[in-house]
């Protein structure tokens, strides 16, 4: 394990050798910052191996055993295929020990809450609202210590070498990651009708309306999990306010907006949505569809995630703004598998750039490898089960192997509920993406319900409400097998081995660094 530092030196030049990505088309910088989440009622679903995994495993022959010998474990980044370096952050006592702080130091810090915007469905008992998030404490970390910790993430550069704005962002993110989650806490919320989303009202509320009443206090059943997480549905009482009542879900098509304040802290404010049984919901991924991440370019992806301001992908904000304006009662739900420690940063970006909506990120008790592979499916099933009569638009990009499997699976698992699947073909517009993806899940689906597209404009003028999901001017090349392998190779070629090229090597290298990093912690 102590070899990790020398490994770092070894790895950096390789990572930097990867070709520089094309500059982003649109570069409107946005400030950012945000929270964390959890789940107590989950039944772990079956772990599915990702297509990419086996390519990488077989391509970098011997890497696995090498990593195992060096690190003692096989890093989950390699196992999950795509270079998802944004995971395996330290938690709880690992944070305390790496910072050299004691329980009594921490006791002096105020308790904070990550309260993730939720959604409610209409039931015989009235509105049933989902509360999910995390309770934690933020240790007081000196700037020099923060810089040391940030430098561990900044492979190939250092915080001192970054421009001031990026230094601030890197320190902020590091501090967000180094928090100590608080288990066994009772959590109470104060609910009020919401005039807009958030305090600044910048996000348009996707046409949602303000209810006349509904102010009440809700205490969750039971305490937070050992990871500090909470996730449960609780019925709301039909209490009156100055403007009347909450509207019943079977008597309105409007989405009602409520503010949910966590009692005892001003860090846990969220806006949640009461969504009627019928209508249209978009479930949107974030990385490489709503913002430029380039997760498939490890060095760049790391900087984009860790130090740089988040930048929208081309004119996607216009597409979403137009949908929000033109589609009545459209429910926006942002579902990313990024770890809950960085939720605040994602929410901050989304609510300044895209329509307001509910949110899901990867809760802490889904942080081991096998669960990481099934979290998207779990979260998708949860929202589909909550709205058996609603129809869904699913959108993401081809670089997520779980998306490639889970999105089409929803169409089979919940017949009639998937209206459209839109996938940005990242390999088509970003030659740096050398990650293969598997389109076999689309085999049985009608072409009219999905589209692989290139740029946001391909989504314009589609009548998605009436099921027009395919822009016939965009040629489709779906082979229903593994696609996107570099150099025209196919996975099944030769002895089942594939050379994934520089990026594959760089990814593996990052896997080593990050695995080593958190192994040491
Ligand atoms: C990070 O910055 C955001 C606002 O830019 C702020 O809300 C958040 O509290 C900061 N987090 C930390 C840990 O400093
Ligand atoms: C709406 O649901 C409530 C509770 O289930 C029921 O009492 C009421 O009659 C329903 N209203 C309509 C218009 O169906
Ligand atoms: C954090 O610690 C520094 C000294 O290391 C101290 O000056 C500062 O007041 C502390 N901040 C808080 C919020 O406790
Ligand atoms: C949480 O609430 C329950 C029920 O009111 C109580 O028994 C328990 O002691 C509380 N836990 C804490 C840590 O306060
Ligand atoms: C919620 O609880 C607070 C005390 O923490 C109280 O001041 C407030 O009136 C309560 N709100 C409602 C709607 O009961
Ligand atoms: C609450 O009660 C009022 C008055 O009876 C009724 O008009 C309204 O539909 C009810 N709302 C809900 C959410 O049950
Ligand atoms: C909210 O928290 C305060 C202490 O911060 C406590 O006095 C109050 O009773 C709490 N309110 C509810 C409704 O739990
Ligand atoms: C949360 O809401 C409370 C009550 O409106 C407000 O005082 C506080 O500033 C808000 N917190 C943040 C971080 O906006
Ligand atoms: C409401 O959502 C819960 C939680 O997902 C689900 O179990 C329940 O069946 C839903 N109720 C209705 C009427 O759809
Ligand atoms: C994605 O784009 C690449 C490069 O243009 C192309 O080879 C591939 O067939 C496209 N994939 C799909 C599913 O359209
Ligand atoms: C399909 O392949 C053609 C020819 O390579 C390419 O121009 C087009 O962009 C591809 N379509 C998609 C959606 O990737
Ligand atoms: C299809 O895509 C083209 C090219 O991006 C765009 O100009 C057009 O508006 C889109 N929609 C339809 C319905 O053709």
mmCIF file with all atom_site columns, N, CA and C and ligand atoms in Angstrom, residues 190 192 198-200 259-262 265-270 344, ligand 8:
data_model
loop_
_atom_site.group_PDB
_atom_site.id
_atom_site.type_symbol
_atom_site.label_atom_id
_atom_site.label_alt_id
_atom_site.label_comp_id
_atom_site.label_asym_id
_atom_site.label_entity_id
_atom_site.label_seq_id
_atom_site.pdbx_PDB_ins_code
_atom_site.Cartn_x
_atom_site.Cartn_y
_atom_site.Cartn_z
_atom_site.occupancy
_atom_site.B_iso_or_equiv
_atom_site.pdbx_formal_charge
_atom_site.auth_seq_id
_atom_site.auth_comp_id
_atom_site.auth_asym_id
_atom_site.auth_atom_id
_atom_site.pdbx_PDB_model_num
ATOM   1  N N  . UNK A 1 190 ? -39.602 21.038 8.676  1.00 0.00 ? 190 UNK A N  1
ATOM   2  C CA . UNK A 1 190 ? -40.686 21.997 8.685  1.00 0.00 ? 190 UNK A CA 1
ATOM   3  C C  . UNK A 1 190 ? -41.064 22.256 7.222  1.00 0.00 ? 190 UNK A C  1
ATOM   4  N N  . UNK A 1 192 ? -43.397 24.035 4.209  1.00 0.00 ? 192 UNK A N  1
ATOM   5  C CA . UNK A 1 192 ? -44.185 25.230 3.900  1.00 0.00 ? 192 UNK A CA 1
ATOM   6  C C  . UNK A 1 192 ? -44.443 25.299 2.402  1.00 0.00 ? 192 UNK A C  1
ATOM   7  N N  . UNK A 1 198 ? -35.826 27.218 -4.073 1.00 0.00 ? 198 UNK A N  1
ATOM   8  C CA . UNK A 1 198 ? -34.646 27.821 -3.473 1.00 0.00 ? 198 UNK A CA 1
ATOM   9  C C  . UNK A 1 198 ? -34.910 29.246 -3.045 1.00 0.00 ? 198 UNK A C  1
ATOM   10 N N  . UNK A 1 199 ? -33.896 29.848 -2.464 1.00 0.00 ? 199 UNK A N  1
ATOM   11 C CA . UNK A 1 199 ? -34.087 31.175 -1.917 1.00 0.00 ? 199 UNK A CA 1
ATOM   12 C C  . UNK A 1 199 ? -33.913 32.249 -2.987 1.00 0.00 ? 199 UNK A C  1
ATOM   13 N N  . UNK A 1 200 ? -33.127 31.936 -4.027 1.00 0.00 ? 200 UNK A N  1
ATOM   14 C CA . UNK A 1 200 ? -32.863 32.982 -5.010 1.00 0.00 ? 200 UNK A CA 1
ATOM   15 C C  . UNK A 1 200 ? -33.822 32.928 -6.198 1.00 0.00 ? 200 UNK A C  1
ATOM   16 N N  . UNK A 1 259 ? -41.518 23.856 0.305  1.00 0.00 ? 259 UNK A N  1
ATOM   17 C CA . UNK A 1 259 ? -40.177 23.965 0.872  1.00 0.00 ? 259 UNK A CA 1
ATOM   18 C C  . UNK A 1 259 ? -40.073 23.040 2.069  1.00 0.00 ? 259 UNK A C  1
ATOM   19 N N  . UNK A 1 260 ? -38.950 22.367 2.176  1.00 0.00 ? 260 UNK A N  1
ATOM   20 C CA . UNK A 1 260 ? -38.720 21.416 3.255  1.00 0.00 ? 260 UNK A CA 1
ATOM   21 C C  . UNK A 1 260 ? -37.468 21.877 3.993  1.00 0.00 ? 260 UNK A C  1
ATOM   22 N N  . UNK A 1 261 ? -37.652 22.424 5.196  1.00 0.00 ? 261 UNK A N  1
ATOM   23 C CA . UNK A 1 261 ? -36.518 22.921 5.985  1.00 0.00 ? 261 UNK A CA 1
ATOM   24 C C  . UNK A 1 261 ? -36.169 21.884 7.045  1.00 0.00 ? 261 UNK A C  1
ATOM   25 N N  . UNK A 1 262 ? -34.891 21.577 7.168  1.00 0.00 ? 262 UNK A N  1
ATOM   26 C CA . UNK A 1 262 ? -34.477 20.651 8.218  1.00 0.00 ? 262 UNK A CA 1
ATOM   27 C C  . UNK A 1 262 ? -34.405 21.432 9.525  1.00 0.00 ? 262 UNK A C  1
ATOM   28 N N  . UNK A 1 265 ? -30.990 23.448 11.703 1.00 0.00 ? 265 UNK A N  1
ATOM   29 C CA . UNK A 1 265 ? -29.842 23.875 10.898 1.00 0.00 ? 265 UNK A CA 1
ATOM   30 C C  . UNK A 1 265 ? -30.374 24.656 9.702  1.00 0.00 ? 265 UNK A C  1
ATOM   31 N N  . UNK A 1 266 ? -29.592 25.606 9.205  1.00 0.00 ? 266 UNK A N  1
ATOM   32 C CA . UNK A 1 266 ? -30.059 26.259 7.972  1.00 0.00 ? 266 UNK A CA 1
ATOM   33 C C  . UNK A 1 266 ? -29.339 25.683 6.750  1.00 0.00 ? 266 UNK A C  1
ATOM   34 N N  . UNK A 1 267 ? -28.701 24.529 6.915  1.00 0.00 ? 267 UNK A N  1
ATOM   35 C CA . UNK A 1 267 ? -27.978 23.906 5.800  1.00 0.00 ? 267 UNK A CA 1
ATOM   36 C C  . UNK A 1 267 ? -28.833 22.888 5.052  1.00 0.00 ? 267 UNK A C  1
ATOM   37 N N  . UNK A 1 268 ? -30.014 22.565 5.581  1.00 0.00 ? 268 UNK A N  1
ATOM   38 C CA . UNK A 1 268 ? -30.807 21.484 4.993  1.00 0.00 ? 268 UNK A CA 1
ATOM   39 C C  . UNK A 1 268 ? -32.117 21.948 4.390  1.00 0.00 ? 268 UNK A C  1
ATOM   40 N N  . UNK A 1 269 ? -32.065 22.978 3.544  1.00 0.00 ? 269 UNK A N  1
ATOM   41 C CA . UNK A 1 269 ? -33.276 23.456 2.858  1.00 0.00 ? 269 UNK A CA 1
ATOM   42 C C  . UNK A 1 269 ? -33.408 22.759 1.514  1.00 0.00 ? 269 UNK A C  1
ATOM   43 N N  . UNK A 1 270 ? -34.599 22.358 1.167  1.00 0.00 ? 270 UNK A N  1
ATOM   44 C CA . UNK A 1 270 ? -34.821 21.783 -0.158 1.00 0.00 ? 270 UNK A CA 1
ATOM   45 C C  . UNK A 1 270 ? -36.205 22.192 -0.639 1.00 0.00 ? 270 UNK A C  1
ATOM   46 N N  . UNK A 1 344 ? -24.274 18.601 -3.336 1.00 0.00 ? 344 UNK A N  1
ATOM   47 C CA . UNK A 1 344 ? -24.503 20.058 -3.288 1.00 0.00 ? 344 UNK A CA 1
ATOM   48 C C  . UNK A 1 344 ? -23.951 20.734 -4.538 1.00 0.00 ? 344 UNK A C  1
HETATM 49 C C1 . LIG B 2 .   ? -32.692 28.017 4.812  1.00 0.00 ? 8   LIG B C1 1
HETATM 50 O O1 . LIG B 2 .   ? -33.920 28.594 5.075  1.00 0.00 ? 8   LIG B O1 1
HETATM 51 C C2 . LIG B 2 .   ? -33.909 29.443 6.233  1.00 0.00 ? 8   LIG B C2 1
HETATM 52 C C3 . LIG B 2 .   ? -35.327 29.865 6.497  1.00 0.00 ? 8   LIG B C3 1
HETATM 53 O O2 . LIG B 2 .   ? -35.855 30.501 5.369  1.00 0.00 ? 8   LIG B O2 1
HETATM 54 C C4 . LIG B 2 .   ? -32.996 30.637 5.960  1.00 0.00 ? 8   LIG B C4 1
HETATM 55 O O3 . LIG B 2 .   ? -32.922 31.458 7.091  1.00 0.00 ? 8   LIG B O3 1
HETATM 56 C C5 . LIG B 2 .   ? -31.600 30.118 5.630  1.00 0.00 ? 8   LIG B C5 1
HETATM 57 O O4 . LIG B 2 .   ? -30.752 31.179 5.260  1.00 0.00 ? 8   LIG B O4 1
HETATM 58 C C6 . LIG B 2 .   ? -31.675 29.129 4.489  1.00 0.00 ? 8   LIG B C6 1
HETATM 59 N N1 . LIG B 2 .   ? -30.359 28.542 4.307  1.00 0.00 ? 8   LIG B N1 1
HETATM 60 C C7 . LIG B 2 .   ? -29.663 28.664 3.179  1.00 0.00 ? 8   LIG B C7 1
HETATM 61 C C8 . LIG B 2 .   ? -28.326 28.014 3.135  1.00 0.00 ? 8   LIG B C8 1
HETATM 62 O O5 . LIG B 2 .   ? -30.097 29.283 2.225  1.00 0.00 ? 8   LIG B O5 1
#
